[in-house]
PDB file of C-alpha atoms in Angstrom:
ATOM      1  CA  ALA H   6      14.361  -2.575 -19.793  1.00 95.00           C
ATOM      2  CA  TYR H   7      13.562  -6.098 -18.558  1.00 95.00           C
ATOM      3  CA  TYR H   8      13.995  -7.664 -21.945  1.00 96.00           C
ATOM      4  CA  LEU H   9      17.194  -5.682 -22.684  1.00 96.00           C
ATOM      5  CA  ALA H  10      18.688  -6.791 -19.267  1.00 96.00           C
ATOM      6  CA  ARG H  11      17.638 -10.474 -19.928  1.00 95.00           C
ATOM      7  CA  LEU H  12      19.606  -9.971 -23.274  1.00 96.00           C
ATOM      8  CA  GLY H  13      22.778  -8.779 -21.427  1.00 95.00           C
ATOM      9  CA  TYR H  14      22.661  -4.990 -21.652  1.00 96.00           C
ATOM     10  CA  ASP H  15      23.424  -2.614 -18.502  1.00 96.00           C
ATOM     11  CA  THR H  16      20.130  -1.304 -17.985  1.00 96.00           C
ATOM     12  CA  THR H  17      18.851   2.004 -15.964  1.00 97.00           C
ATOM     13  CA  VAL H  18      15.570   3.434 -15.918  1.00 97.00           C
ATOM     14  CA  TYR H  19      15.232   6.977 -14.936  1.00 96.00           C
ATOM     15  CA  GLU H  20      11.730   7.961 -13.204  1.00 93.00           C
ATOM     16  CA  ALA H  21      10.591  11.413 -12.406  1.00 90.00           C
ATOM     17  CA  GLN H  22       7.815  10.140  -9.521  1.00 87.00           C
ATOM     18  CA  PRO H  23       9.030   8.803  -6.209  1.00 87.00           C
ATOM     19  CA  VAL H  24       8.086   5.582  -7.290  1.00 87.00           C
ATOM     20  CA  ALA H  25       8.777   3.090  -9.841  1.00 92.00           C
ATOM     21  CA  GLY H  26       6.087   2.099 -12.590  1.00 91.00           C
ATOM     22  CA  GLY H  27       4.897   5.219 -14.110  1.00 87.00           C
ATOM     23  CA  VAL H  28       1.292   5.321 -15.688  1.00 86.00           C
ATOM     24  CA  LEU H  29       0.922   1.890 -14.095  1.00 90.00           C
ATOM     25  CA  VAL H  30       1.554   3.092 -10.638  1.00 88.00           C
ATOM     26  CA  PHE H  31      -0.324   6.472 -10.725  1.00 84.00           C
ATOM     27  CA  GLY H  32      -2.650   6.475 -14.042  1.00 85.00           C
ATOM     28  CA  ILE H  33      -4.435   3.097 -13.489  1.00 89.00           C
ATOM     29  CA  PRO H  34      -6.897   2.570 -10.639  1.00 90.00           C
ATOM     30  CA  GLU H  35      -6.233  -0.063  -7.850  1.00 88.00           C
ATOM     31  CA  TYR H  36      -9.406  -1.991  -8.781  1.00 87.00           C
ATOM     32  CA  ARG H  37      -7.912  -2.529 -12.572  1.00 89.00           C
ATOM     33  CA  LEU H  38      -4.308  -2.925 -11.373  1.00 91.00           C
ATOM     34  CA  PRO H  39      -3.755  -3.912  -7.776  1.00 92.00           C
ATOM     35  CA  LYS H  40      -0.750  -2.493  -6.197  1.00 90.00           C
ATOM     36  CA  GLU H  41       0.629  -5.794  -4.661  1.00 94.00           C
ATOM     37  CA  VAL H  42       0.725  -7.352  -8.527  1.00 94.00           C
ATOM     38  CA  LEU H  43       2.395  -4.521  -9.930  1.00 94.00           C
ATOM     39  CA  ALA H  44       5.038  -4.222  -7.066  1.00 93.00           C
ATOM     40  CA  ARG H  45       5.675  -8.044  -7.547  1.00 95.00           C
ATOM     41  CA  GLU H  46       6.294  -7.331 -11.221  1.00 95.00           C
ATOM     42  CA  ILE H  47       8.543  -4.339 -10.839  1.00 95.00           C
ATOM     43  CA  GLY H  48      10.528  -6.541  -8.051  1.00 95.00           C
ATOM     44  CA  THR H  49      11.128  -9.389 -11.263  1.00 95.00           C
ATOM     45  CA  ILE H  50      12.182  -6.569 -13.269  1.00 95.00           C
ATOM     46  CA  LYS H  51      14.798  -5.600 -10.545  1.00 95.00           C
ATOM     47  CA  GLN H  52      15.911  -8.999 -10.092  1.00 95.00           C
ATOM     48  CA  VAL H  53      17.150  -9.349 -13.532  1.00 95.00           C
ATOM     49  CA  GLY H  54      19.428  -6.552 -13.076  1.00 95.00           C
ATOM     50  CA  VAL H  55      17.602  -3.385 -14.190  1.00 97.00           C
ATOM     51  CA  ASN H  56      18.699  -0.400 -12.243  1.00 96.00           C
ATOM     52  CA  ILE H  57      15.437   1.895 -11.433  1.00 96.00           C
ATOM     53  CA  ILE H  58      16.346   5.436 -10.204  1.00 96.00           C
ATOM     54  CA  THR H  59      13.249   7.047  -9.094  1.00 95.00           C
ATOM     55  CA  ASP H  60      12.539  11.167  -8.332  1.00 95.00           C
ATOM     56  CA  VAL H  61      15.066  11.983 -10.948  1.00 95.00           C
ATOM     57  CA  GLU H  62      13.385  14.126 -13.519  1.00 93.00           C
ATOM     58  CA  VAL H  63      15.227  14.458 -16.729  1.00 92.00           C
ATOM     59  CA  GLY H  64      15.810  17.996 -17.676  1.00 90.00           C
ATOM     60  CA  LYS H  65      15.774  19.312 -14.190  1.00 92.00           C
ATOM     61  CA  ASP H  66      17.592  16.717 -12.141  1.00 95.00           C
ATOM     62  CA  ILE H  67      20.119  15.250 -14.942  1.00 94.00           C
ATOM     63  CA  THR H  68      20.298  16.963 -18.382  1.00 93.00           C
ATOM     64  CA  PHE H  69      19.652  15.318 -21.388  1.00 91.00           C
ATOM     65  CA  ASP H  70      23.408  15.810 -22.752  1.00 92.00           C
ATOM     66  CA  GLU H  71      24.390  14.143 -19.397  1.00 95.00           C
ATOM     67  CA  LEU H  72      22.330  11.079 -20.145  1.00 94.00           C
ATOM     68  CA  ARG H  73      23.655  10.658 -23.587  1.00 93.00           C
ATOM     69  CA  GLU H  74      27.327  10.971 -22.024  1.00 95.00           C
ATOM     70  CA  LYS H  75      26.703   8.505 -19.419  1.00 95.00           C
ATOM     71  CA  HIS H  76      24.762   5.738 -21.750  1.00 96.00           C
ATOM     72  CA  ASP H  77      25.355   4.405 -25.212  1.00 95.00           C
ATOM     73  CA  SER H  78      21.793   4.620 -26.296  1.00 94.00           C
ATOM     74  CA  ILE H  79      18.697   6.074 -24.894  1.00 94.00           C
ATOM     75  CA  TYR H  80      15.131   4.706 -25.132  1.00 93.00           C
ATOM     76  CA  ILE H  81      12.485   7.550 -24.489  1.00 90.00           C
ATOM     77  CA  SER H  82       8.877   6.033 -23.217  1.00 88.00           C
ATOM     78  CA  THR H  83       7.508   8.785 -21.308  1.00 84.00           C
ATOM     79  CA  GLY H  84       4.055   8.341 -23.135  1.00 79.00           C
ATOM     80  CA  ALA H  85       1.208  10.780 -22.974  1.00 75.00           C
ATOM     81  CA  GLN H  86       0.876  11.880 -19.170  1.00 73.00           C
ATOM     82  CA  LEU H  87      -0.606  15.381 -19.591  1.00 73.00           C
ATOM     83  CA  SER H  88      -4.237  16.255 -19.465  1.00 73.00           C
ATOM     84  CA  ARG H  89      -5.404  18.033 -22.814  1.00 78.00           C
ATOM     85  CA  LYS H  90      -7.675  21.131 -21.890  1.00 82.00           C
ATOM     86  CA  VAL H  91     -11.308  21.338 -23.039  1.00 84.00           C
ATOM     87  CA  GLY H  92     -10.472  25.043 -23.905  1.00 86.00           C
ATOM     88  CA  ILE H  93     -13.631  26.669 -22.742  1.00 89.00           C
ATOM     89  CA  GLN H  94     -14.200  29.591 -20.231  1.00 93.00           C
ATOM     90  CA  GLY H  95     -13.988  28.703 -16.507  1.00 93.00           C
ATOM     91  CA  GLU H  96     -11.539  25.630 -16.790  1.00 93.00           C
ATOM     92  CA  SER H  97      -9.150  27.134 -14.135  1.00 93.00           C
ATOM     93  CA  LEU H  98     -11.779  27.497 -11.372  1.00 95.00           C
ATOM     94  CA  PRO H  99     -11.290  25.408  -8.224  1.00 95.00           C
ATOM     95  CA  GLY H 100     -13.291  22.207  -8.548  1.00 95.00           C
ATOM     96  CA  VAL H 101     -12.471  21.474 -12.159  1.00 95.00           C
ATOM     97  CA  TYR H 102      -9.937  18.621 -11.945  1.00 94.00           C
ATOM     98  CA  HIS H 103      -8.552  16.835 -15.175  1.00 93.00           C
ATOM     99  CA  GLY H 104      -8.923  13.225 -15.205  1.00 91.00           C
ATOM    100  CA  PHE H 105      -5.207  12.226 -15.347  1.00 89.00           C
ATOM    101  CA  ASP H 106      -3.981  14.459 -12.800  1.00 90.00           C
ATOM    102  CA  LEU H 107      -6.930  12.996 -10.527  1.00 93.00           C
ATOM    103  CA  LEU H 108      -6.127   9.438 -10.879  1.00 92.00           C
ATOM    104  CA  ALA H 109      -2.323  10.443 -10.070  1.00 88.00           C
ATOM    105  CA  ASP H 110      -3.188  12.100  -7.128  1.00 90.00           C
ATOM    106  CA  VAL H 111      -5.785   9.221  -5.908  1.00 91.00           C
ATOM    107  CA  ASN H 112      -2.953   6.604  -6.522  1.00 87.00           C
ATOM    108  CA  LEU H 113      -0.202   8.724  -4.622  1.00 82.00           C
ATOM    109  CA  GLY H 114      -2.464   8.782  -1.655  1.00 86.00           C
ATOM    110  CA  LYS H 115      -3.839  12.663  -1.685  1.00 89.00           C
ATOM    111  CA  ASP H 116      -6.922  13.417   0.050  1.00 89.00           C
ATOM    112  CA  ILE H 117      -9.167  14.494  -2.579  1.00 90.00           C
ATOM    113  CA  ASP H 118     -13.047  15.317  -1.846  1.00 92.00           C
ATOM    114  CA  LEU H 119     -15.026  13.559  -4.334  1.00 94.00           C
ATOM    115  CA  SER H 120     -18.393  13.737  -2.667  1.00 93.00           C
ATOM    116  CA  GLY H 121     -21.605  15.141  -4.391  1.00 97.00           C
ATOM    117  CA  THR H 122     -22.610  15.599  -8.120  1.00 97.00           C
ATOM    118  CA  ILE H 123     -19.589  14.667 -10.098  1.00 98.00           C
ATOM    119  CA  ALA H 124     -19.672  15.574 -14.224  1.00 98.00           C
ATOM    120  CA  VAL H 125     -17.015  13.778 -16.430  1.00 97.00           C
ATOM    121  CA  ILE H 126     -16.326  15.129 -19.934  1.00 96.00           C
ATOM    122  CA  GLY H 127     -15.506  12.560 -22.208  1.00 95.00           C
ATOM    123  CA  GLY H 128     -15.591   8.770 -23.466  1.00 95.00           C
ATOM    124  CA  GLY H 129     -12.320   7.250 -23.309  1.00 93.00           C
ATOM    125  CA  SER H 130     -10.639   4.940 -20.780  1.00 92.00           C
ATOM    126  CA  THR H 131      -9.452   7.798 -18.610  1.00 92.00           C
ATOM    127  CA  ALA H 132     -12.804   9.035 -18.353  1.00 95.00           C
ATOM    128  CA  PHE H 133     -14.546   5.799 -17.037  1.00 96.00           C
ATOM    129  CA  ASP H 134     -11.640   5.164 -14.836  1.00 95.00           C
ATOM    130  CA  ALA H 135     -12.260   8.534 -13.279  1.00 95.00           C
ATOM    131  CA  ALA H 136     -15.896   8.168 -12.955  1.00 97.00           C
ATOM    132  CA  ARG H 137     -15.548   4.727 -11.283  1.00 96.00           C
ATOM    133  CA  VAL H 138     -13.090   5.961  -8.904  1.00 95.00           C
ATOM    134  CA  ALA H 139     -15.520   8.761  -7.778  1.00 96.00           C
ATOM    135  CA  ILE H 140     -17.870   6.283  -7.122  1.00 95.00           C
ATOM    136  CA  ARG H 141     -15.859   4.269  -4.925  1.00 94.00           C
ATOM    137  CA  LYS H 142     -14.574   7.206  -3.263  1.00 93.00           C
ATOM    138  CA  GLY H 143     -18.282   8.151  -2.329  1.00 93.00           C
ATOM    139  CA  ALA H 144     -19.731  10.492  -4.885  1.00 96.00           C
ATOM    140  CA  THR H 145     -23.534  10.660  -4.779  1.00 96.00           C
ATOM    141  CA  GLU H 146     -23.952  10.872  -8.615  1.00 97.00           C
ATOM    142  CA  VAL H 147     -21.698  10.651 -11.311  1.00 98.00           C
ATOM    143  CA  HIS H 148     -22.341  11.606 -14.787  1.00 98.00           C
ATOM    144  CA  ILE H 149     -20.596  11.075 -17.859  1.00 98.00           C
ATOM    145  CA  PHE H 150     -21.256  13.793 -20.838  1.00 98.00           C
ATOM    146  CA  TYR H 151     -19.812  12.769 -24.297  1.00 97.00           C
ATOM    147  CA  ARG H 152     -20.146  14.674 -27.703  1.00 94.00           C
ATOM    148  CA  ARG H 153     -21.035  11.721 -29.794  1.00 93.00           C
ATOM    149  CA  THR H 154     -23.227   8.451 -29.160  1.00 93.00           C
ATOM    150  CA  MET H 155     -22.316   5.622 -26.872  1.00 92.00           C
ATOM    151  CA  GLU H 156     -21.192   3.456 -29.938  1.00 91.00           C
ATOM    152  CA  ASP H 157     -18.353   6.086 -30.491  1.00 90.00           C
ATOM    153  CA  MET H 158     -16.713   5.846 -27.161  1.00 93.00           C
ATOM    154  CA  PRO H 159     -13.103   4.914 -27.435  1.00 92.00           C
ATOM    155  CA  ALA H 160     -13.534   3.472 -24.073  1.00 93.00           C
ATOM    156  CA  ASP H 161     -13.656  -0.458 -24.100  1.00 93.00           C
ATOM    157  CA  GLU H 162     -17.357  -1.823 -24.365  1.00 95.00           C
ATOM    158  CA  SER H 163     -16.855  -3.905 -20.749  1.00 94.00           C
ATOM    159  CA  GLU H 164     -15.726  -0.671 -19.126  1.00 93.00           C
ATOM    160  CA  ILE H 165     -18.950   1.188 -20.216  1.00 96.00           C
ATOM    161  CA  LYS H 166     -21.124  -1.641 -19.287  1.00 96.00           C
ATOM    162  CA  GLU H 167     -19.266  -2.018 -15.830  1.00 96.00           C
ATOM    163  CA  ALA H 168     -19.530   1.616 -14.989  1.00 96.00           C
ATOM    164  CA  VAL H 169     -23.470   1.832 -15.828  1.00 97.00           C
ATOM    165  CA  GLU H 170     -23.842  -1.263 -13.622  1.00 97.00           C
ATOM    166  CA  GLU H 171     -22.136   0.558 -11.098  1.00 96.00           C
ATOM    167  CA  GLY H 172     -24.487   3.560 -11.074  1.00 96.00           C
ATOM    168  CA  VAL H 173     -22.722   5.884 -13.622  1.00 97.00           C
ATOM    169  CA  ILE H 174     -25.068   7.809 -15.627  1.00 98.00           C
ATOM    170  CA  ILE H 175     -23.968   8.592 -19.319  1.00 98.00           C
ATOM    171  CA  HIS H 176     -25.417  11.526 -21.429  1.00 98.00           C
ATOM    172  CA  GLU H 177     -24.965  11.223 -25.362  1.00 96.00           C
ATOM    173  CA  LEU H 178     -24.611  14.041 -27.815  1.00 96.00           C
ATOM    174  CA  VAL H 179     -23.695  16.862 -25.396  1.00 97.00           C
ATOM    175  CA  ARG H 180     -20.924  19.405 -25.307  1.00 96.00           C
ATOM    176  CA  PRO H 181     -19.668  21.622 -22.643  1.00 96.00           C
ATOM    177  CA  LEU H 182     -19.734  25.308 -23.349  1.00 96.00           C
ATOM    178  CA  GLU H 183     -18.723  26.846 -20.138  1.00 96.00           C
ATOM    179  CA  PHE H 184     -17.753  25.844 -16.445  1.00 97.00           C
ATOM    180  CA  ILE H 185     -19.664  28.525 -14.106  1.00 97.00           C
ATOM    181  CA  GLY H 186     -18.763  29.797 -10.784  1.00 96.00           C
ATOM    182  CA  ASP H 187     -17.117  32.278  -8.623  1.00 93.00           C
ATOM    183  CA  ASP H 188     -14.773  30.772  -6.200  1.00 94.00           C
ATOM    184  CA  HIS H 189     -15.468  27.241  -6.886  1.00 96.00           C
ATOM    185  CA  VAL H 190     -17.276  25.661 -10.053  1.00 96.00           C
ATOM    186  CA  LYS H 191     -20.919  25.556  -9.420  1.00 97.00           C
ATOM    187  CA  GLN H 192     -22.574  24.438 -12.951  1.00 97.00           C
ATOM    188  CA  VAL H 193     -21.646  23.382 -16.556  1.00 97.00           C
ATOM    189  CA  LYS H 194     -23.600  25.016 -19.328  1.00 97.00           C
ATOM    190  CA  PHE H 195     -23.965  22.319 -22.183  1.00 97.00           C
ATOM    191  CA  MET H 196     -25.164  22.383 -25.616  1.00 97.00           C
ATOM    192  CA  ARG H 197     -27.233  19.435 -27.143  1.00 97.00           C
ATOM    193  CA  MET H 198     -25.974  17.888 -30.439  1.00 96.00           C
ATOM    194  CA  GLU H 199     -27.561  15.756 -33.102  1.00 94.00           C
ATOM    195  CA  LEU H 200     -25.991  13.641 -35.820  1.00 90.00           C
ATOM    196  CA  SER H 201     -26.073  15.034 -39.392  1.00 87.00           C
ATOM    197  CA  GLY H 202     -23.649  13.934 -42.612  1.00 81.00           C
ATOM    198  CA  PHE H 203     -20.349  11.986 -41.778  1.00 81.00           C
ATOM    199  CA  ASP H 204     -16.657  13.195 -40.892  1.00 77.00           C
ATOM    200  CA  SER H 205     -13.222  12.242 -42.562  1.00 77.00           C
ATOM    201  CA  ASP H 206     -13.478   8.803 -40.395  1.00 75.00           C
ATOM    202  CA  GLY H 207     -16.730   7.940 -41.870  1.00 76.00           C
ATOM    203  CA  ARG H 208     -18.530   8.431 -38.642  1.00 77.00           C
ATOM    204  CA  LYS H 209     -21.953  10.519 -38.351  1.00 81.00           C
ATOM    205  CA  ASN H 210     -20.955  13.916 -37.185  1.00 87.00           C
ATOM    206  CA  PRO H 211     -22.291  15.562 -34.498  1.00 91.00           C
ATOM    207  CA  VAL H 212     -23.651  19.256 -35.001  1.00 92.00           C
ATOM    208  CA  ASP H 213     -25.261  21.802 -32.340  1.00 94.00           C
ATOM    209  CA  ILE H 214     -28.860  22.090 -31.961  1.00 95.00           C
ATOM    210  CA  ALA H 215     -29.583  25.733 -31.736  1.00 96.00           C
ATOM    211  CA  GLY H 216     -31.253  26.922 -28.439  1.00 96.00           C
ATOM    212  CA  SER H 217     -30.553  23.665 -26.798  1.00 97.00           C
ATOM    213  CA  GLU H 218     -28.276  25.087 -23.961  1.00 97.00           C
ATOM    214  CA  PHE H 219     -28.915  23.763 -20.501  1.00 97.00           C
ATOM    215  CA  LEU H 220     -27.444  24.266 -17.193  1.00 98.00           C
ATOM    216  CA  PHE H 221     -26.227  21.019 -14.738  1.00 98.00           C
ATOM    217  CA  ASP H 222     -25.456  21.561 -11.237  1.00 98.00           C
ATOM    218  CA  VAL H 223     -22.092  20.349 -10.132  1.00 97.00           C
ATOM    219  CA  ASP H 224     -19.722  19.833  -7.149  1.00 97.00           C
ATOM    220  CA  LEU H 225     -16.869  18.649  -9.166  1.00 97.00           C
ATOM    221  CA  VAL H 226     -15.900  18.572 -12.781  1.00 97.00           C
ATOM    222  CA  ILE H 227     -13.629  16.094 -14.275  1.00 96.00           C
ATOM    223  CA  PRO H 228     -12.482  16.769 -18.056  1.00 96.00           C
ATOM    224  CA  ALA H 229     -11.111  13.748 -19.456  1.00 92.00           C
ATOM    225  CA  VAL H 230     -10.851  14.304 -23.350  1.00 87.00           C
ATOM    226  CA  SER H 231      -7.380  13.436 -24.115  1.00 77.00           C
ATOM    227  CA  GLN H 232      -3.787  13.388 -23.131  1.00 73.00           C
ATOM    228  CA  TYR H 233      -0.550  14.589 -24.790  1.00 70.00           C
ATOM    229  CA  SER H 234       2.991  14.043 -24.419  1.00 72.00           C
ATOM    230  CA  ASP H 235       5.670  16.754 -23.796  1.00 73.00           C
ATOM    231  CA  LEU H 236       9.470  16.281 -24.417  1.00 76.00           C
ATOM    232  CA  PRO H 237      10.882  19.372 -22.971  1.00 77.00           C
ATOM    233  CA  PHE H 238      14.288  18.057 -22.520  1.00 81.00           C
ATOM    234  CA  VAL H 239      14.966  17.479 -26.137  1.00 82.00           C
ATOM    235  CA  ARG H 240      15.880  20.519 -28.058  1.00 80.00           C
ATOM    236  CA  ARG H 241      13.282  20.521 -31.228  1.00 76.00           C
ATOM    237  CA  ASP H 242      16.543  21.746 -33.537  1.00 81.00           C
ATOM    238  CA  GLU H 243      18.313  18.555 -32.219  1.00 85.00           C
ATOM    239  CA  VAL H 244      15.647  15.815 -33.326  1.00 87.00           C
ATOM    240  CA  GLU H 245      12.944  15.837 -36.178  1.00 87.00           C
ATOM    241  CA  ALA H 246       9.553  15.703 -34.603  1.00 82.00           C
ATOM    242  CA  THR H 247       6.056  15.231 -36.211  1.00 81.00           C
ATOM    243  CA  PRO H 248       3.323  18.147 -36.102  1.00 77.00           C
ATOM    244  CA  MET H 249       1.993  16.251 -33.072  1.00 72.00           C
ATOM    245  CA  GLY H 250       5.321  16.809 -31.214  1.00 71.00           C
ATOM    246  CA  THR H 251       6.225  13.215 -31.296  1.00 78.00           C
ATOM    247  CA  PHE H 252       9.535  11.888 -32.665  1.00 84.00           C
ATOM    248  CA  LYS H 253       9.860  11.193 -36.227  1.00 89.00           C
ATOM    249  CA  VAL H 254      10.945   7.521 -36.335  1.00 91.00           C
ATOM    250  CA  ASP H 255      12.643   5.142 -38.925  1.00 93.00           C
ATOM    251  CA  PRO H 256       9.741   2.701 -39.477  1.00 92.00           C
ATOM    252  CA  ASP H 257      12.143  -0.348 -39.162  1.00 94.00           C
ATOM    253  CA  THR H 258      14.686   0.526 -36.435  1.00 91.00           C
ATOM    254  CA  ARG H 259      12.583   2.788 -34.652  1.00 89.00           C
ATOM    255  CA  MET H 260      15.513   5.203 -34.354  1.00 92.00           C
ATOM    256  CA  THR H 261      14.911   8.968 -34.335  1.00 90.00           C
ATOM    257  CA  SER H 262      17.444  11.290 -36.289  1.00 90.00           C
ATOM    258  CA  MET H 263      19.632  11.818 -33.381  1.00 89.00           C
ATOM    259  CA  LYS H 264      22.294   9.188 -32.892  1.00 89.00           C
ATOM    260  CA  GLY H 265      21.809   7.006 -30.055  1.00 89.00           C
TER     261      GLY H 265
END
């Protein structure tokens, strides 16, 4: 939007949240991106003439067809804002709080109890952001559980190092089997794993160690395995999509099969 406005285009940004900035506002912790820095950046974007409309969800507050009528072209950059489920029993229990949702709620000022012992499932940036936010919010212990080794974690090496320095405890080669509790999650059942052979990417493959299940007591669980995108405002018969649900685009122009 900023560079289009600089080139002379009349540009409007539609934002579903009450504040501009998307994931930069509610998906990245304050310690990594201070709010005043972001506010200054967004102010600069507004100064070049970008019109930012907040609290408008496309497909609900305005239809995609209305957008197409109002504008000559549309750029879709909604990102991957939905937390992927782990897909095991007990995931809907209170106290199981998916990583991206947790970061959004903390950034939007919701009062969340992050005390006690917290288990984070995953090895990416969202997992480490959630773990370090929990430390800052007063958690007694924060443990990260990952199904591969630390060398295979998608998080940046500096993120991992800094998290360990802050007191985050990392458990390698374990995967969750079940979240256990009645009215609130109390334990996670894990399975230990070992490396055997190689996968299609050339990485050593983690396999279960039979009989190695163990229980881990928790006050809160934060699954942060990955995110995915959802574009419910575009009908699938209108535009070509990939098996992953993203748009098929021309490699040179980045245009979809839908005009504009």
